[in-house]
Short mmCIF file of C-alpha atoms and ligand atoms in Angstrom, two decimals:
data_model
loop_
_atom_site.label_atom_id
_atom_site.label_comp_id
_atom_site.label_asym_id
_atom_site.label_seq_id
_atom_site.Cartn_x
_atom_site.Cartn_y
_atom_site.Cartn_z
CA MET A 1 -5.77 23.27 -3.89
CA LYS A 2 -5.93 24.73 -0.41
CA LEU A 3 -2.67 25.04 1.46
CA ASP A 4 -1.89 22.27 3.90
CA GLN A 5 -2.66 24.04 7.16
CA ALA A 6 -0.86 23.14 10.33
CA SER A 7 -3.99 23.65 12.44
CA ALA A 8 -4.95 20.74 14.65
CA HIS A 9 -8.52 20.04 13.45
CA LEU A 10 -9.58 20.25 9.80
CA GLU A 11 -13.08 19.64 8.50
CA PHE A 12 -14.03 18.33 5.05
CA ASP A 13 -16.93 16.71 3.21
CA VAL A 14 -14.90 13.68 2.12
CA ILE A 15 -11.59 12.25 3.34
CA ILE A 16 -9.77 9.87 1.01
CA VAL A 17 -6.96 7.84 2.56
CA GLY A 18 -4.28 6.89 0.01
CA ALA A 19 -3.20 8.78 -3.11
CA GLY A 20 -2.19 5.69 -5.11
CA LEU A 21 -3.89 4.95 -8.42
CA VAL A 22 -7.33 4.48 -6.90
CA GLY A 23 -7.37 7.21 -4.22
CA SER A 24 -6.05 9.95 -6.51
CA ALA A 25 -8.52 8.90 -9.25
CA MET A 26 -11.34 9.04 -6.68
CA ALA A 27 -10.50 12.59 -5.63
CA CYS A 28 -10.22 13.79 -9.24
CA ALA A 29 -13.44 12.02 -10.30
CA LEU A 30 -15.42 13.91 -7.64
CA ALA A 31 -13.79 17.27 -8.28
CA ALA A 32 -13.98 17.05 -12.08
CA ASP A 33 -17.78 16.92 -12.16
CA ALA A 34 -19.91 20.06 -11.85
CA ASP A 35 -22.10 18.30 -9.24
CA GLY A 36 -19.04 17.66 -7.08
CA GLU A 37 -17.43 21.09 -7.46
CA SER A 38 -18.53 22.29 -4.05
CA LEU A 39 -17.20 19.23 -2.21
CA ASN A 40 -14.31 19.95 0.10
CA ILE A 41 -12.01 16.92 -0.20
CA ALA A 42 -8.95 15.85 1.80
CA VAL A 43 -6.50 13.28 0.45
CA VAL A 44 -4.09 11.77 2.97
CA GLU A 45 -0.99 10.02 1.59
CA ALA A 46 1.78 8.40 3.61
CA GLY A 47 4.35 7.98 0.84
CA ALA A 48 6.61 10.28 -1.16
CA ASP A 49 5.94 11.53 -4.71
CA PRO A 50 6.12 8.78 -7.37
CA LEU A 51 9.59 8.14 -8.81
CA ARG A 52 10.33 9.20 -12.37
CA PHE A 53 11.71 6.65 -14.86
CA ASP A 54 12.78 7.49 -18.39
CA GLY A 55 14.79 6.30 -21.38
CA VAL A 56 15.28 2.56 -21.04
CA ASP A 57 14.69 2.75 -17.32
CA PHE A 58 11.14 1.54 -16.63
CA ASP A 59 9.03 1.32 -13.48
CA PRO A 60 8.98 -2.39 -12.54
CA ARG A 61 5.27 -2.04 -11.64
CA VAL A 62 3.00 -1.72 -14.64
CA VAL A 63 -0.73 -2.13 -15.23
CA ALA A 64 -2.69 -3.21 -18.28
CA LEU A 65 -5.42 -0.59 -18.53
CA THR A 66 -8.74 -1.46 -20.15
CA HIS A 67 -10.83 0.89 -22.29
CA ALA A 68 -13.15 1.41 -19.28
CA SER A 69 -10.18 2.60 -17.17
CA GLN A 70 -9.05 4.84 -20.02
CA THR A 71 -12.54 6.41 -20.10
CA LEU A 72 -12.33 7.21 -16.38
CA LEU A 73 -8.82 8.66 -16.77
CA LYS A 74 -9.99 10.74 -19.74
CA SER A 75 -12.92 12.10 -17.73
CA VAL A 76 -10.50 13.64 -15.23
CA GLY A 77 -8.04 14.89 -17.86
CA ALA A 78 -5.27 12.44 -16.87
CA TRP A 79 -5.19 10.34 -20.05
CA PRO A 80 -3.49 12.95 -22.32
CA LEU A 81 -0.76 13.36 -19.67
CA ILE A 82 -0.23 9.59 -19.56
CA GLU A 83 0.04 9.33 -23.34
CA GLN A 84 2.40 12.30 -23.38
CA GLU A 85 4.75 10.63 -20.87
CA ARG A 86 4.53 7.04 -22.14
CA ALA A 87 1.99 4.25 -22.58
CA CYS A 88 2.19 1.26 -24.88
CA PRO A 89 -0.94 0.21 -26.76
CA TYR A 90 -1.29 -3.49 -27.48
CA THR A 91 -3.25 -4.68 -30.47
CA ASP A 92 -3.04 -8.43 -29.89
CA MET A 93 -2.95 -10.92 -27.09
CA GLN A 94 -1.41 -14.37 -27.42
CA VAL A 95 -2.11 -16.96 -24.73
CA TRP A 96 -0.87 -20.53 -24.86
CA ASP A 97 -0.52 -23.63 -22.74
CA ALA A 98 3.00 -24.81 -21.99
CA ASP A 99 1.78 -28.33 -21.65
CA GLY A 100 0.02 -28.97 -24.93
CA THR A 101 -1.01 -27.44 -28.18
CA GLY A 102 -3.90 -25.20 -27.06
CA SER A 103 -3.56 -21.49 -27.74
CA ILE A 104 -5.75 -18.49 -28.28
CA HIS A 105 -5.12 -15.25 -30.13
CA PHE A 106 -7.07 -12.03 -29.68
CA ASP A 107 -6.86 -9.26 -32.25
CA CYS A 108 -8.30 -5.78 -31.68
CA HIS A 109 -9.57 -5.63 -35.25
CA ASP A 110 -11.95 -8.53 -34.53
CA VAL A 111 -13.76 -6.26 -32.08
CA GLN A 112 -13.44 -3.12 -34.28
CA GLN A 113 -10.95 -1.37 -32.00
CA TYR A 114 -7.53 0.22 -32.54
CA ASN A 115 -6.08 -1.62 -29.54
CA LEU A 116 -7.05 -4.01 -26.73
CA GLY A 117 -5.70 -1.70 -24.02
CA HIS A 118 -2.48 -0.02 -22.87
CA ILE A 119 0.40 -1.14 -20.68
CA VAL A 120 1.36 1.80 -18.46
CA GLU A 121 3.88 2.15 -15.65
CA ASN A 122 2.18 2.71 -12.26
CA SER A 123 4.27 5.83 -11.60
CA VAL A 124 3.16 7.38 -14.92
CA VAL A 125 -0.53 6.92 -14.03
CA THR A 126 -0.07 8.22 -10.48
CA ARG A 127 1.94 11.25 -11.62
CA ALA A 128 -0.72 12.19 -14.20
CA LEU A 129 -3.49 11.85 -11.60
CA LEU A 130 -1.53 13.88 -9.04
CA SER A 131 -0.95 16.61 -11.58
CA ARG A 132 -4.72 16.78 -12.17
CA LEU A 133 -5.40 16.59 -8.42
CA HIS A 134 -3.23 19.68 -7.84
CA SER A 135 -5.35 21.61 -10.34
CA TYR A 136 -8.54 21.36 -8.25
CA PRO A 137 -8.76 24.06 -5.54
CA GLN A 138 -11.31 22.01 -3.56
CA ILE A 139 -8.80 19.18 -2.92
CA THR A 140 -6.30 19.41 -0.05
CA LEU A 141 -3.46 16.90 -0.32
CA LEU A 142 -1.81 16.10 3.00
CA ARG A 143 1.52 14.41 2.25
CA PRO A 144 3.47 12.84 3.85
CA ALA A 145 0.76 12.11 6.40
CA LYS A 146 -0.25 8.78 7.82
CA VAL A 147 -3.57 7.76 9.33
CA LYS A 148 -2.98 6.43 12.82
CA THR A 149 -6.44 5.91 14.33
CA LEU A 150 -10.13 6.42 13.70
CA VAL A 151 -11.94 8.54 16.25
CA ARG A 152 -15.53 7.54 16.90
CA GLU A 153 -17.58 10.24 18.61
CA GLU A 154 -20.74 9.21 20.40
CA GLY A 155 -23.87 10.62 18.73
CA SER A 156 -21.97 12.15 15.80
CA GLU A 157 -22.40 11.00 12.20
CA GLN A 158 -19.03 12.55 11.29
CA GLN A 159 -16.00 10.32 10.66
CA SER A 160 -12.72 11.46 12.18
CA VAL A 161 -9.15 10.27 11.71
CA LEU A 162 -6.10 11.12 13.74
CA LEU A 163 -2.85 11.42 11.78
CA GLU A 164 0.53 10.35 13.14
CA ASP A 165 1.58 14.02 13.27
CA GLY A 166 -1.30 14.76 15.67
CA ARG A 167 -3.69 16.50 13.26
CA LYS A 168 -7.33 15.46 13.33
CA LEU A 169 -9.54 15.44 10.22
CA SER A 170 -13.32 15.06 10.14
CA ALA A 171 -15.78 14.51 7.28
CA SER A 172 -19.14 12.99 6.44
CA LEU A 173 -17.49 10.25 4.39
CA LEU A 174 -14.21 8.41 4.85
CA LEU A 175 -13.05 6.55 1.73
CA ALA A 176 -10.20 4.08 2.21
CA ALA A 177 -7.98 3.60 -0.85
CA ASP A 178 -4.95 2.71 1.25
CA GLY A 179 -4.03 -0.51 -0.52
CA ALA A 180 -3.95 -4.22 0.21
CA ASN A 181 -2.86 -3.84 3.85
CA SER A 182 -5.40 -1.09 4.50
CA LYS A 183 -4.96 0.56 7.90
CA VAL A 184 -8.48 2.00 7.74
CA ARG A 185 -9.93 -1.47 7.08
CA GLU A 186 -8.05 -2.78 10.11
CA LEU A 187 -9.07 0.15 12.34
CA ALA A 188 -12.71 -0.16 11.25
CA ASN A 189 -12.57 -3.88 12.09
CA ILE A 190 -13.73 -4.94 8.64
CA ALA A 191 -12.89 -8.62 8.24
CA THR A 192 -11.37 -10.08 5.08
CA ARG A 193 -11.47 -13.52 3.53
CA GLU A 194 -7.98 -14.15 2.32
CA TRP A 195 -5.65 -16.90 1.34
CA SER A 196 -2.31 -17.27 -0.29
CA TYR A 197 -2.33 -18.30 -3.95
CA GLY A 198 0.80 -20.28 -3.11
CA HIS A 199 2.43 -18.11 -5.78
CA ASP A 200 5.06 -15.38 -5.76
CA ALA A 201 5.37 -12.90 -8.63
CA ILE A 202 8.76 -11.92 -10.00
CA VAL A 203 8.60 -8.61 -11.88
CA THR A 204 11.26 -6.89 -13.92
CA THR A 205 11.88 -5.30 -17.32
CA VAL A 206 13.66 -7.10 -20.15
CA ARG A 207 14.95 -6.28 -23.58
CA THR A 208 14.33 -9.01 -26.14
CA GLN A 209 16.07 -9.79 -29.42
CA GLN A 210 12.88 -9.31 -31.46
CA THR A 211 10.27 -6.56 -31.08
CA HIS A 212 7.19 -7.41 -29.03
CA GLN A 213 4.86 -6.71 -31.97
CA TYR A 214 2.57 -4.69 -29.68
CA THR A 215 1.28 -7.98 -28.30
CA ALA A 216 0.64 -9.01 -24.69
CA TRP A 217 2.01 -12.53 -24.35
CA GLN A 218 1.10 -15.06 -21.70
CA ARG A 219 2.31 -18.62 -21.37
CA PHE A 220 0.59 -20.84 -18.83
CA LEU A 221 3.10 -23.15 -17.19
CA THR A 222 1.89 -25.65 -14.57
CA SER A 223 3.98 -23.68 -12.05
CA GLY A 224 2.05 -20.48 -12.95
CA PRO A 225 1.54 -17.93 -15.75
CA LEU A 226 4.41 -15.98 -17.33
CA ALA A 227 3.46 -12.68 -18.97
CA PHE A 228 5.50 -10.46 -21.30
CA LEU A 229 3.77 -7.07 -21.45
CA PRO A 230 4.90 -4.66 -24.18
CA LEU A 231 6.55 -1.33 -23.35
CA GLN A 232 7.91 1.33 -25.62
CA THR A 233 10.41 4.12 -25.29
CA GLN A 234 11.42 6.87 -27.66
CA ARG A 235 14.94 6.73 -29.11
CA GLN A 236 16.04 9.30 -31.67
CA ASP A 237 12.42 10.16 -32.48
CA GLN A 238 11.52 6.52 -33.04
CA TRP A 239 9.64 4.06 -30.85
CA ASP A 240 11.81 1.23 -29.61
CA ALA A 241 9.54 -1.82 -29.13
CA HIS A 242 12.08 -4.29 -27.71
CA TYR A 243 11.18 -3.85 -24.05
CA CYS A 244 8.68 -5.88 -22.01
CA SER A 245 7.63 -5.85 -18.41
CA ILE A 246 7.50 -9.41 -17.17
CA VAL A 247 5.26 -10.83 -14.48
CA TRP A 248 6.37 -14.37 -13.72
CA SER A 249 4.01 -15.99 -11.24
CA LEU A 250 5.32 -19.23 -9.89
CA LYS A 251 5.08 -21.52 -6.89
CA SER A 252 6.38 -19.72 -3.82
CA GLU A 253 9.07 -22.33 -3.18
CA GLN A 254 10.52 -21.77 -6.69
CA ALA A 255 10.81 -17.97 -6.48
CA PRO A 256 13.90 -17.72 -4.20
CA GLU A 257 15.80 -20.03 -6.55
CA LEU A 258 15.09 -17.80 -9.56
CA MET A 259 15.81 -14.65 -7.58
CA ALA A 260 19.21 -16.08 -6.59
CA LEU A 261 20.30 -16.68 -10.22
CA SER A 262 22.85 -14.36 -11.82
CA ASP A 263 21.41 -12.04 -14.50
CA CYS A 264 22.93 -14.24 -17.16
CA GLU A 265 21.36 -17.42 -15.73
CA PHE A 266 18.02 -15.65 -15.21
CA LYS A 267 17.92 -14.47 -18.85
CA GLN A 268 18.51 -18.07 -19.97
CA ALA A 269 15.81 -19.46 -17.65
CA LEU A 270 13.33 -16.78 -18.70
CA GLY A 271 13.99 -17.22 -22.42
CA GLN A 272 13.51 -20.94 -22.10
CA ALA A 273 10.29 -20.63 -20.03
CA PHE A 274 8.96 -18.29 -22.73
CA GLU A 275 9.99 -20.67 -25.54
CA TYR A 276 12.13 -17.87 -27.02
CA ARG A 277 8.99 -16.43 -28.69
CA LEU A 278 10.79 -13.06 -28.94
CA GLY A 279 14.25 -14.56 -29.41
CA ASP A 280 16.86 -14.25 -26.66
CA VAL A 281 16.34 -12.16 -23.55
CA GLU A 282 19.22 -9.72 -24.04
CA GLU A 283 18.97 -7.48 -20.97
CA VAL A 284 17.29 -7.70 -17.61
CA ALA A 285 16.74 -4.96 -15.03
CA LYS A 286 16.62 -5.41 -11.25
CA ARG A 287 14.18 -8.15 -10.16
CA TYR A 288 11.55 -7.82 -7.44
CA SER A 289 9.52 -10.62 -5.93
CA PHE A 290 6.44 -10.61 -3.74
CA PRO A 291 3.87 -13.10 -2.50
CA LEU A 292 0.43 -13.12 -4.14
CA ARG A 293 -2.63 -13.25 -1.92
CA GLN A 294 -6.29 -13.18 -2.72
CA ARG A 295 -8.10 -10.88 -0.33
CA HIS A 296 -11.70 -9.80 -0.22
CA ALA A 297 -13.31 -7.62 2.42
CA VAL A 298 -16.44 -9.24 3.85
CA ASP A 299 -18.11 -5.80 3.77
CA TYR A 300 -17.01 -2.87 1.62
CA VAL A 301 -18.86 -0.37 3.80
CA GLN A 302 -19.92 0.50 7.30
CA PRO A 303 -21.67 3.72 8.38
CA GLY A 304 -19.66 6.60 6.90
CA VAL A 305 -16.71 4.41 5.79
CA ALA A 306 -16.08 2.62 2.47
CA LEU A 307 -13.24 0.59 0.99
CA LEU A 308 -12.08 0.95 -2.62
CA GLY A 309 -9.48 -0.70 -4.84
CA ASP A 310 -6.95 -3.03 -3.23
CA ALA A 311 -8.26 -2.08 0.22
CA ALA A 312 -11.43 -3.99 -0.73
CA HIS A 313 -9.98 -6.72 -2.98
CA THR A 314 -6.71 -8.07 -4.32
CA ILE A 315 -6.58 -10.69 -7.05
CA HIS A 316 -4.05 -12.70 -9.01
CA PRO A 317 -2.34 -10.52 -11.66
CA LEU A 318 -2.81 -13.19 -14.34
CA ALA A 319 -5.58 -11.29 -16.16
CA GLY A 320 -4.27 -7.82 -15.30
CA GLN A 321 -7.60 -6.77 -13.78
CA GLY A 322 -6.56 -5.48 -10.31
CA VAL A 323 -6.57 -1.72 -10.76
CA ASN A 324 -9.21 -1.92 -13.48
CA LEU A 325 -11.59 -3.26 -10.83
CA GLY A 326 -10.41 -0.44 -8.55
CA PHE A 327 -11.24 2.17 -11.21
CA LEU A 328 -14.70 0.61 -11.60
CA ASP A 329 -15.11 1.05 -7.81
CA VAL A 330 -14.16 4.71 -8.27
CA ALA A 331 -16.72 5.23 -11.06
CA ALA A 332 -19.47 3.59 -8.96
CA MET A 333 -18.65 5.64 -5.84
CA ARG A 334 -18.44 8.86 -7.90
CA ASP A 335 -21.89 8.16 -9.38
CA GLU A 336 -23.43 7.56 -5.95
CA ILE A 337 -21.88 10.64 -4.31
CA LEU A 338 -22.79 12.91 -7.23
CA ARG A 339 -26.32 11.50 -7.29
CA ALA A 340 -26.62 12.42 -3.61
CA CYS A 341 -25.28 15.93 -4.34
CA ARG A 342 -27.84 16.41 -7.12
CA ARG A 343 -30.65 15.27 -4.84
CA GLN A 344 -29.30 17.37 -1.99
CA LEU A 345 -29.00 14.32 0.25
CA PRO A 346 -26.52 14.66 3.12
CA LEU A 347 -23.32 12.65 2.51
CA THR A 348 -24.08 10.77 5.72
CA ASP A 349 -27.13 9.23 4.00
CA ALA A 350 -26.73 5.46 4.27
CA SER A 351 -28.12 4.83 0.76
CA ILE A 352 -24.91 6.19 -0.85
CA LEU A 353 -22.63 3.49 0.53
CA LYS A 354 -25.22 0.70 0.33
CA ARG A 355 -25.78 1.37 -3.36
CA TYR A 356 -22.00 1.47 -3.93
CA GLN A 357 -21.54 -1.91 -2.25
CA ARG A 358 -24.42 -3.42 -4.22
CA ALA A 359 -22.95 -2.13 -7.49
CA ARG A 360 -19.44 -3.45 -6.92
CA LYS A 361 -19.25 -6.45 -4.64
CA SER A 362 -20.87 -9.11 -6.84
CA ASN A 363 -18.95 -7.88 -9.88
CA ASN A 364 -15.61 -8.07 -8.06
CA LEU A 365 -16.44 -11.48 -6.59
CA ALA A 366 -17.28 -12.85 -10.04
CA MET A 367 -13.90 -11.66 -11.40
CA MET A 368 -12.06 -13.15 -8.41
CA ALA A 369 -13.80 -16.50 -8.87
CA MET A 370 -12.88 -16.49 -12.55
CA MET A 371 -9.19 -15.81 -11.72
CA GLU A 372 -9.17 -18.64 -9.18
CA GLY A 373 -10.74 -20.95 -11.79
CA PHE A 374 -8.09 -20.03 -14.38
CA LYS A 375 -5.30 -20.53 -11.90
CA ARG A 376 -6.57 -24.00 -10.96
CA LEU A 377 -7.35 -25.03 -14.52
CA PHE A 378 -3.90 -24.11 -15.77
CA GLY A 379 -2.15 -25.38 -12.65
CA ALA A 380 -3.62 -28.88 -13.00
CA ASP A 381 -1.26 -31.67 -13.95
CA HIS A 382 -4.01 -34.23 -14.33
CA LEU A 383 -4.05 -35.65 -17.90
CA PRO A 384 -7.84 -35.30 -18.62
CA THR A 385 -7.78 -31.68 -17.34
CA ARG A 386 -4.77 -30.92 -19.51
CA TRP A 387 -6.54 -32.39 -22.54
CA LEU A 388 -9.72 -30.48 -21.71
CA ARG A 389 -8.02 -27.10 -21.36
CA ASN A 390 -6.02 -27.50 -24.57
CA GLU A 391 -9.12 -28.62 -26.45
CA GLY A 392 -11.09 -25.77 -24.80
CA LEU A 393 -8.51 -23.16 -25.89
CA ARG A 394 -8.49 -24.55 -29.45
CA GLN A 395 -12.29 -24.58 -29.66
CA LEU A 396 -12.59 -21.10 -28.19
CA ASP A 397 -10.04 -19.77 -30.66
CA ASN A 398 -12.28 -20.97 -33.48
CA VAL A 399 -15.59 -19.60 -32.19
CA SER A 400 -15.32 -15.92 -32.93
CA ILE A 401 -18.62 -14.88 -31.30
CA LEU A 402 -17.57 -16.32 -27.94
CA LYS A 403 -14.00 -15.12 -28.28
CA ASN A 404 -15.08 -11.57 -29.14
CA ALA A 405 -17.56 -11.49 -26.25
CA LEU A 406 -14.78 -12.57 -23.89
CA VAL A 407 -12.33 -9.95 -25.15
CA LYS A 408 -14.96 -7.19 -24.99
CA GLN A 409 -15.69 -8.07 -21.38
CA ALA A 410 -11.97 -8.04 -20.50
CA MET A 411 -11.60 -4.63 -22.22
CA GLY A 412 -14.52 -3.19 -20.26
CA LEU A 413 -16.42 -2.35 -23.48
C1 FAD N 1 2.80 -8.20 -9.96
C2 FAD N 1 1.56 -7.40 -10.11
C3 FAD N 1 1.12 -7.07 -11.40
C4 FAD N 1 -0.06 -6.35 -11.55
N1 FAD N 1 -0.50 -6.08 -12.82
C5 FAD N 1 -1.69 -5.45 -12.98
C6 FAD N 1 -2.23 -5.19 -14.28
O1 FAD N 1 -1.66 -5.52 -15.31
N2 FAD N 1 -3.44 -4.56 -14.36
C7 FAD N 1 -4.12 -4.18 -13.25
O2 FAD N 1 -5.23 -3.65 -13.37
N3 FAD N 1 -3.63 -4.38 -12.01
C8 FAD N 1 -2.45 -5.01 -11.84
N4 FAD N 1 -1.96 -5.23 -10.58
C9 FAD N 1 -2.72 -4.72 -9.42
C10 FAD N 1 -2.53 -3.24 -9.21
O3 FAD N 1 -1.16 -2.92 -9.13
C11 FAD N 1 -3.25 -2.82 -7.92
O4 FAD N 1 -4.59 -3.24 -8.02
C12 FAD N 1 -3.23 -1.29 -7.74
O5 FAD N 1 -1.92 -0.81 -7.59
C13 FAD N 1 -4.02 -0.92 -6.46
O6 FAD N 1 -4.11 0.47 -6.36
P1 FAD N 1 -4.62 1.13 -5.00
O7 FAD N 1 -4.59 2.60 -5.23
O8 FAD N 1 -5.89 0.48 -4.57
O9 FAD N 1 -3.54 0.72 -3.90
P2 FAD N 1 -2.01 1.16 -3.80
O10 FAD N 1 -1.42 1.38 -5.13
O11 FAD N 1 -1.37 0.16 -2.90
O12 FAD N 1 -2.07 2.59 -3.06
C14 FAD N 1 -2.34 2.73 -1.69
C15 FAD N 1 -1.80 4.06 -1.20
O13 FAD N 1 -2.18 4.28 0.16
C16 FAD N 1 -1.10 4.82 0.90
N5 FAD N 1 -1.28 4.45 2.31
C17 FAD N 1 -1.20 3.23 2.87
N6 FAD N 1 -1.45 3.28 4.20
C18 FAD N 1 -1.68 4.59 4.49
C19 FAD N 1 -1.99 5.28 5.70
N7 FAD N 1 -2.11 4.66 6.88
N8 FAD N 1 -2.16 6.63 5.66
C20 FAD N 1 -2.05 7.30 4.47
N9 FAD N 1 -1.75 6.68 3.29
C21 FAD N 1 -1.58 5.34 3.30
C22 FAD N 1 0.13 4.18 0.26
O14 FAD N 1 1.29 4.96 0.48
C23 FAD N 1 -0.27 4.12 -1.22
O15 FAD N 1 0.15 5.26 -1.94
C24 FAD N 1 -0.79 -5.95 -10.40
C25 FAD N 1 -0.34 -6.25 -9.12
C26 FAD N 1 0.81 -7.00 -8.97
C27 FAD N 1 1.24 -7.36 -7.58
#
């Protein structure tokens, strides 16, 4: 990596704003390929280095990574680092309706796999990607550095950004991976369609009486889905499988009430909402709550500028697809940029971003529509809908061809 120079104007081929999961993966994906070796890449990140959690202290933010995401992380050499730090494979998934008898069980062996995916703490993924990012001399990481404005120069195809510290960066391509409240999206005047799900998510880590059995559990209550996602930590050379990350999505008006409970009362409420499937909730870490919004950028691209990951789309966490969609954006953008490099097209060529948008937008929209459908179906109190969804779950559980097709799609196989 080149040293962060203090000079006022720096020029690159590609500027990536945001070194979260998606931005750091984007930089590594370009640099890791022989066709992208000569690209001079800047990554601008406003925040500090990711925190380190260990022992029974877990990052409250976790992601369920699909096989497709794992393939991308392997291609940049980050996956072995993630496994070395900690990741929890899950072999089964158990989903059931709180309001009836419908349930569905997915087993990795039905689709000839060793697992359905891995639950990994966000900070573990980011740290692994940053470690890889530092190994590429063609990437310059500017951190802490915050994009303040975009500078549009008449007659120039170059994209320029001004940082809060006064430095100016220019490149042929500006890739925004700066999260749900993307500054670049705002500065580029790219509109979004967005609405509140009417849900808040409470996230925390719990220890349960029984082990999680390497299963991702999800109970659909009419107030919203409650997920117990398995985690593991090493204790005296043995894996302790009593810890789960919980994502409890519930109506926004109910969240403050649950947040105000004492730990003891919260453990009771959580155990009860989960039907004590893993026995009592014995310990609970600090709780965090935030509102859930669906957001989709009307356009992912404009000349020289593209949005990736949460900057382009945010969806309900109920199917754990958020960053997996972001990693698919990364793979699509990498393919288009490297294709241009192979064909010796300039990076300002409009076909690169158009092809990226075509590859990703309809796919992301389809996933968002499916999440909205699930949320409405399971949120309905109406008796015929309740009957239908329970019957549907039961039927689906018995039709292995359909069930396996569904699980393969969710795994990105
Ligand atoms: C409760 C919950 C549970 C979830 N569970 C899952 C799951 O199981 N599976 C899954 O796939 N997804 C899940 N997600 C979604 C997932 O966390 C996000 O999709 C993912 O973190 C988005 O990554 P990103 O890199 O696009 O954005 P971010 O992680 O938000 O990163 C953006 C980065 O840009 C930086 N930045 C912002 N503004 C600027 C600026 N002006 N200048 C420079 N840098 C800037 C920020 O500091 C940050 O580092 C969940 C989300 C929630 C809320």
